[in-house]
């Protein structure tokens, strides 16, 4: 048997270490996971109640059209129902886009570093991936524009960007859209949209009326706390959505995901509370970094990228032995950094204590 040549040696996605595995390996009774940007406050109780109410409804396939959640989202963000496509997480919508638009004779443009799934899925389709270095963690939109040619099909704008947490502001993004050729699809991946507090962050949904080559990605995995259920969606003009829909597998969201997402969407108080707590906690991280003269990337997400001026793997391993799972920047394009999910107040305080111990016991020359 012979697989596609582009699959040979292609790395698979490496998630953060599971809590139970770390406990077994290191003999720890308590482990705090701050690696995958999950909501430390869980999800709305209404979401859990919605799942429980249909816990025995397992014999019937889910609604392949996702009618109820489609109606709710369309009403909430102000679009028509035929402007939405649903995926098994927004990751699957990325897969739809690559499958629909990329071939071996095309190319796609990403920032570098950015979310790994753009490059992975494009490579599987055999497309050329043009990676444009970021400037201090922020997409270099001018350089991305210069990388476009007649064979370019997709440009990915991760906004806010993962793993840096930085963002492209509205003026820069609209100017960028104005200059992207019509044959190139612009993907605004907004997985952390609900956490954003910057006043000049672009409101992209109204831009769909002007730019037919724009699609917006959002998810229930982050602020809504439904990562285990895998439900995300794309927003675009109806023609683009109809082009993508044949790529979507039948029944690709579970009945439980639909029910939980509907309930979570209705609990605006839960989201507001999570965002408020996250904003306060991010400030605590920034204050900690300032105290120890550590560079950090200003974040509009629920994580922060910190430059510890040493190997990211060293920081990862030190914290792992103390019962904290984070992400080393070594594999994220920031070799001297660590990406840390913002936790609860108690988790953050414990983490700061361990980090202080590390920085005091193993100082780095300034």
Coordinates of C-alpha atoms in Angstrom, one line a residue:
X1 CA 0.0 0.0 0.0
X2 CA 1.2 3.5 -0.8
X3 CA -0.1 6.6 0.9
X4 CA 0.1 10.1 -0.5
X5 CA 3.8 11.1 -0.6
X6 CA 3.1 14.3 1.3
X7 CA 2.0 12.2 4.3
X8 CA 5.4 10.6 4.7
X9 CA 7.1 12.0 7.7
X10 CA 4.3 14.5 8.4
X11 CA 3.9 15.0 12.1
X12 CA 0.5 14.5 13.8
X13 CA -0.9 17.0 16.2
X14 CA 0.6 16.7 19.6
X15 CA -1.8 17.8 22.4
X16 CA -0.9 18.6 25.9
X17 CA -0.2 15.6 28.2
X18 CA -3.3 14.1 29.8
X19 CA -3.6 14.7 33.6
X20 CA -4.0 11.0 34.5
X21 CA -0.9 10.1 32.5
X22 CA 1.2 12.7 34.3
X23 CA 0.0 11.5 37.7
X24 CA 1.0 8.0 36.9
X25 CA 4.4 8.9 35.4
X26 CA 5.5 11.2 38.2
X27 CA 3.5 9.8 41.1
X28 CA 1.7 13.0 41.7
X29 CA -1.7 13.2 43.5
X30 CA -2.6 16.6 42.1
X31 CA -1.9 17.9 38.6
X32 CA -3.1 21.2 37.1
X33 CA -3.5 21.4 33.3
X34 CA -2.7 24.8 31.8
X35 CA -1.7 23.6 28.4
X36 CA -4.7 23.5 26.0
X37 CA -6.5 26.8 26.5
X38 CA -9.6 25.2 28.0
X39 CA -12.0 27.2 30.1
X40 CA -10.9 26.6 33.8
X41 CA -14.4 27.4 34.9
X42 CA -15.9 24.6 32.9
X43 CA -19.1 25.2 31.0
X44 CA -22.5 26.7 31.8
X45 CA -24.6 24.5 34.0
X46 CA -27.4 24.9 31.5
X47 CA -25.2 23.0 29.0
X48 CA -24.8 20.1 31.4
X49 CA -28.5 20.0 32.1
X50 CA -29.3 20.0 28.4
X51 CA -27.1 16.9 27.9
X52 CA -28.6 15.1 30.9
X53 CA -32.1 15.7 29.5
X54 CA -31.3 13.7 26.4
X55 CA -28.8 11.3 27.9
X56 CA -30.8 8.3 26.6
X57 CA -31.5 9.6 23.1
X58 CA -28.7 7.7 21.5
X59 CA -30.3 5.5 18.9
X60 CA -31.2 8.3 16.5
X61 CA -28.7 10.1 14.2
X62 CA -28.2 13.8 15.0
X63 CA -29.9 16.5 13.0
X64 CA -27.6 16.7 10.0
X65 CA -28.7 20.3 9.3
X66 CA -28.1 21.4 12.9
X67 CA -31.4 23.3 12.6
X68 CA -31.8 24.6 16.2
X69 CA -28.2 25.7 16.9
X70 CA -28.1 27.1 13.3
X71 CA -31.2 29.2 14.1
X72 CA -29.8 30.4 17.4
X73 CA -26.4 31.5 16.1
X74 CA -27.8 33.2 13.0
X75 CA -30.1 35.3 15.2
X76 CA -27.4 36.1 17.7
X77 CA -24.8 37.3 15.3
X78 CA -27.2 38.7 12.7
X79 CA -26.7 36.5 9.6
X80 CA -29.0 34.3 7.6
X81 CA -29.1 30.6 8.4
X82 CA -27.6 29.7 5.0
X83 CA -24.4 31.6 5.9
X84 CA -23.3 28.9 8.5
X85 CA -21.5 25.6 8.2
X86 CA -20.8 23.4 11.3
X87 CA -17.8 21.3 12.0
X88 CA -16.6 18.9 14.6
X89 CA -14.7 21.8 16.1
X90 CA -13.5 24.6 14.0
X91 CA -10.6 22.4 13.2
X92 CA -12.9 20.4 10.9
X93 CA -14.0 23.5 9.1
X94 CA -10.3 24.2 8.4
X95 CA -10.2 20.7 6.9
X96 CA -13.2 21.5 4.8
X97 CA -11.6 24.6 3.4
X98 CA -8.4 22.9 2.5
X99 CA -10.2 20.0 0.8
X100 CA -12.4 22.3 -1.1
X101 CA -9.9 24.8 -2.4
X102 CA -6.4 23.4 -2.3
X103 CA -4.7 21.1 -4.8
X104 CA -1.0 20.3 -5.6
X105 CA -0.9 23.2 -8.1
X106 CA -2.1 25.8 -5.6
X107 CA -0.6 27.5 -2.6
X108 CA -1.8 28.9 0.7
X109 CA -0.3 31.6 3.0
X110 CA 0.0 31.6 6.7
X111 CA 1.8 33.5 9.4
X112 CA 4.7 31.9 11.2
X113 CA 4.3 30.9 14.0
X114 CA 0.5 30.3 14.0
X115 CA -2.0 27.5 14.5
X116 CA -0.5 24.3 13.1
X117 CA -3.6 22.9 11.5
X118 CA -3.6 25.3 8.6
X119 CA -0.2 23.9 7.4
X120 CA -1.0 20.3 8.2
X121 CA -4.2 20.2 6.3
X122 CA -2.8 22.1 3.3
X123 CA 0.1 19.8 3.2
X124 CA -2.2 16.8 3.1
X125 CA -3.9 18.3 0.0
X126 CA -0.5 18.6 -1.6
X127 CA -0.6 22.4 -1.7
X128 CA 2.5 24.7 -1.3
X129 CA 2.5 26.4 2.1
X130 CA 4.0 29.9 2.2
X131 CA 4.9 30.8 5.7
X132 CA 5.4 34.5 6.4
X133 CA 7.3 35.4 9.6
X134 CA 5.4 37.4 12.1
X135 CA 6.6 40.6 13.7
X136 CA 6.8 40.4 17.4
X137 CA 4.0 37.8 17.4
X138 CA 1.7 39.8 15.1
X139 CA 0.9 38.8 11.5
X140 CA 2.9 40.8 8.9
X141 CA 0.0 41.5 6.6
X142 CA 2.1 43.5 4.1
X143 CA 4.4 40.6 3.6
X144 CA 1.5 38.2 3.4
X145 CA 0.0 40.3 0.6
X146 CA 3.4 40.2 -1.2
X147 CA 3.4 36.4 -1.1
X148 CA 0.1 36.2 -3.1
X149 CA 0.2 35.0 -6.8
X150 CA -2.3 33.6 -9.3
X151 CA -2.1 30.2 -7.6
X152 CA -2.9 31.4 -4.1
X153 CA -6.2 30.1 -2.9
X154 CA -6.3 30.7 0.9
X155 CA -4.8 33.2 3.4
X156 CA -5.1 32.3 7.1
X157 CA -5.4 35.1 9.6
X158 CA -5.5 33.7 13.1
X159 CA -7.0 36.5 15.1
X160 CA -6.1 36.5 18.0
X161 CA -3.2 34.4 17.0
X162 CA -2.3 31.1 18.6
X163 CA 0.3 30.7 20.1
X164 CA 1.2 34.4 20.7
X165 CA -2.2 35.8 21.8
X166 CA -1.7 38.9 19.7
X167 CA -4.2 40.4 17.3
X168 CA -4.6 42.3 14.1
X169 CA -6.6 45.5 14.6
X170 CA -9.6 46.6 12.6
X171 CA -8.0 49.2 10.4
X172 CA -5.1 46.9 9.4
X173 CA -7.5 44.0 8.7
X174 CA -9.9 46.0 6.6
X175 CA -7.1 47.5 4.6
X176 CA -5.7 44.0 4.1
X177 CA -9.1 42.7 2.8
X178 CA -9.3 45.7 0.4
X179 CA -6.1 44.6 -1.2
X180 CA -6.5 40.8 -1.3
X181 CA -7.5 39.6 -4.8
X182 CA -11.0 38.3 -5.2
X183 CA -9.7 34.8 -6.1
X184 CA -8.1 34.4 -2.7
X185 CA -10.1 33.3 0.3
X186 CA -9.3 35.1 3.6
X187 CA -10.0 33.0 6.7
X188 CA -10.4 34.9 9.9
X189 CA -10.0 32.3 12.6
X190 CA -11.5 33.7 15.7
X191 CA -11.4 30.8 18.2
X192 CA -10.8 33.2 21.1
X193 CA -13.3 35.9 20.0
X194 CA -15.3 35.9 23.2
X195 CA -12.2 36.7 25.3
X196 CA -11.2 39.8 23.3
X197 CA -11.4 43.1 25.1
X198 CA -9.4 45.4 22.7
X199 CA -11.6 48.2 21.4
X200 CA -10.0 48.1 18.0
X201 CA -10.4 44.4 17.4
X202 CA -12.2 43.9 14.0
X203 CA -15.9 43.1 14.0
X204 CA -15.8 40.8 11.0
X205 CA -19.4 39.7 10.6
X206 CA -20.6 43.0 9.0
X207 CA -17.6 42.8 6.6
X208 CA -19.2 39.7 5.0
X209 CA -21.6 42.1 3.2
X210 CA -18.7 43.7 1.3
X211 CA -16.2 40.8 1.0
X212 CA -17.4 37.6 -0.7
X213 CA -13.9 36.1 -0.2
X214 CA -14.1 36.2 3.6
X215 CA -15.0 33.3 6.0
X216 CA -15.0 33.6 9.8
X217 CA -14.3 30.6 12.1
X218 CA -15.6 30.4 15.7
X219 CA -15.9 27.7 18.2
X220 CA -17.6 26.5 21.4
X221 CA -14.4 24.9 22.7
X222 CA -12.8 27.9 24.4
X223 CA -14.9 30.4 26.3
X224 CA -18.0 28.2 26.2
X225 CA -16.2 25.3 27.7
X226 CA -17.5 22.6 25.4
X227 CA -14.1 21.3 24.1
X228 CA -15.1 17.7 24.8
X229 CA -18.1 18.0 22.5
X230 CA -16.2 19.4 19.5
X231 CA -18.5 21.9 17.8
X232 CA -17.4 24.9 15.8
X233 CA -18.7 26.8 12.8
X234 CA -17.9 28.9 9.8
X235 CA -19.7 32.1 8.7
X236 CA -19.6 33.3 5.1
X237 CA -21.7 34.2 2.1
X238 CA -24.3 31.6 1.1
X239 CA -22.5 30.6 -2.1
X240 CA -19.3 29.9 -0.3
X241 CA -21.1 27.9 2.3
X242 CA -22.9 25.8 -0.4
X243 CA -19.5 25.1 -1.9
X244 CA -18.2 23.8 1.4
X245 CA -21.2 21.8 2.5
X246 CA -20.7 18.7 0.2
X247 CA -17.3 18.3 1.9
X248 CA -18.9 18.1 5.3
X249 CA -19.5 14.5 6.5
X250 CA -23.1 13.6 7.3
X251 CA -24.1 14.0 11.0
X252 CA -20.7 15.4 11.9
X253 CA -21.9 17.0 15.2
X254 CA -23.5 14.9 17.9
X255 CA -26.9 15.5 19.3
X256 CA -25.3 16.2 22.7
X257 CA -23.1 18.9 21.1
X258 CA -26.1 20.6 19.5
X259 CA -28.1 20.6 22.7
X260 CA -25.2 21.8 24.9
X261 CA -24.2 24.6 22.4
X262 CA -27.8 25.9 22.3
X263 CA -27.9 26.1 26.1
X264 CA -24.5 27.6 26.4
X265 CA -25.3 30.2 23.8
X266 CA -28.3 31.3 25.9
X267 CA -26.3 31.7 29.1
X268 CA -24.7 35.1 28.4
X269 CA -24.1 35.7 32.1
X270 CA -21.7 32.7 32.3
X271 CA -19.6 34.0 29.4
X272 CA -19.5 37.5 30.8
X273 CA -18.3 36.2 34.2
X274 CA -15.6 34.0 32.6
X275 CA -14.3 36.9 30.5
X276 CA -14.2 39.2 33.5
X277 CA -12.2 36.7 35.5
X278 CA -9.9 36.0 32.6
X279 CA -9.1 39.6 32.1
X280 CA -8.2 40.1 35.8
X281 CA -6.1 37.0 35.8
X282 CA -4.2 38.0 32.6
X283 CA -3.3 41.3 34.5
X284 CA -1.9 39.2 37.3
X285 CA 0.3 37.3 34.8
X286 CA 1.5 40.6 33.3
X287 CA 2.3 41.9 36.7
X288 CA 4.3 38.8 37.5
X289 CA 6.3 39.1 34.3
X290 CA 7.0 42.8 35.0
X291 CA 8.2 41.9 38.5
X292 CA 10.7 39.4 37.1
X293 CA 11.6 41.3 33.9
X294 CA 10.2 38.7 31.6
X295 CA 9.0 39.6 28.2
X296 CA 5.4 38.5 27.4
X297 CA 3.2 38.9 24.4
X298 CA 0.1 41.0 25.2
X299 CA -2.8 38.6 24.9
X300 CA -6.4 38.9 23.9
X301 CA -7.0 35.2 24.7
X302 CA -7.2 33.0 27.7
X303 CA -3.5 32.1 27.5
X304 CA -0.2 34.0 27.7
X305 CA 3.1 33.4 25.9
X306 CA 6.1 34.3 28.2
X307 CA 9.7 34.4 27.3
X308 CA 11.7 32.8 30.1
X309 CA 15.0 33.4 28.4
X310 CA 15.8 29.7 28.5
X311 CA 14.6 26.5 26.7
X312 CA 10.9 26.2 26.7
X313 CA 11.4 22.5 27.3
X314 CA 13.3 23.3 30.5
X315 CA 10.4 25.3 31.8
X316 CA 7.9 22.6 30.7
X317 CA 9.9 19.9 32.5
X318 CA 10.4 21.9 35.7
X319 CA 6.7 22.7 36.0
X320 CA 5.7 19.2 35.0
X321 CA 7.6 17.7 38.0
X322 CA 5.7 20.2 40.2
X323 CA 2.3 19.1 38.9
X324 CA 1.7 21.7 36.2
X325 CA 1.1 20.9 32.5
X326 CA 1.9 23.8 30.2
X327 CA 3.1 24.0 26.5
X328 CA 6.7 24.5 25.7
X329 CA 7.4 27.1 23.1
X330 CA 10.0 24.8 21.4
X331 CA 7.3 23.2 19.3
X332 CA 5.3 26.4 18.8
X333 CA 8.0 28.5 17.1
X334 CA 9.1 30.3 20.2
X335 CA 12.0 28.2 21.6
X336 CA 12.7 30.3 24.8
X337 CA 9.0 30.7 25.7
X338 CA 6.2 28.8 27.3
X339 CA 2.5 29.2 26.6
X340 CA 0.4 29.0 29.7
X341 CA -3.4 28.8 29.9
X342 CA -4.9 31.3 32.4
X343 CA -6.3 29.3 35.3
X344 CA -8.5 30.0 38.3
X345 CA -7.2 32.3 41.0
X346 CA -6.1 29.4 43.1
X347 CA -4.3 27.7 40.2
X348 CA -2.6 30.9 39.1
X349 CA -1.3 31.6 42.7
X350 CA 0.1 28.0 42.9
X351 CA 1.7 28.4 39.5
X352 CA 3.3 31.8 40.4
X353 CA 4.8 30.3 43.5
X354 CA 6.4 27.5 41.5
X355 CA 7.6 29.9 38.8
X356 CA 9.1 32.2 41.5
X357 CA 10.9 29.2 42.9
X358 CA 12.3 28.3 39.5
X359 CA 13.4 31.9 38.6
X360 CA 15.0 32.3 42.0
X361 CA 16.8 29.0 42.1
X362 CA 17.8 29.1 38.5
X363 CA 18.2 32.8 37.5
X364 CA 19.1 33.7 33.9
X365 CA 21.8 36.3 33.3
X366 CA 20.3 39.6 32.1

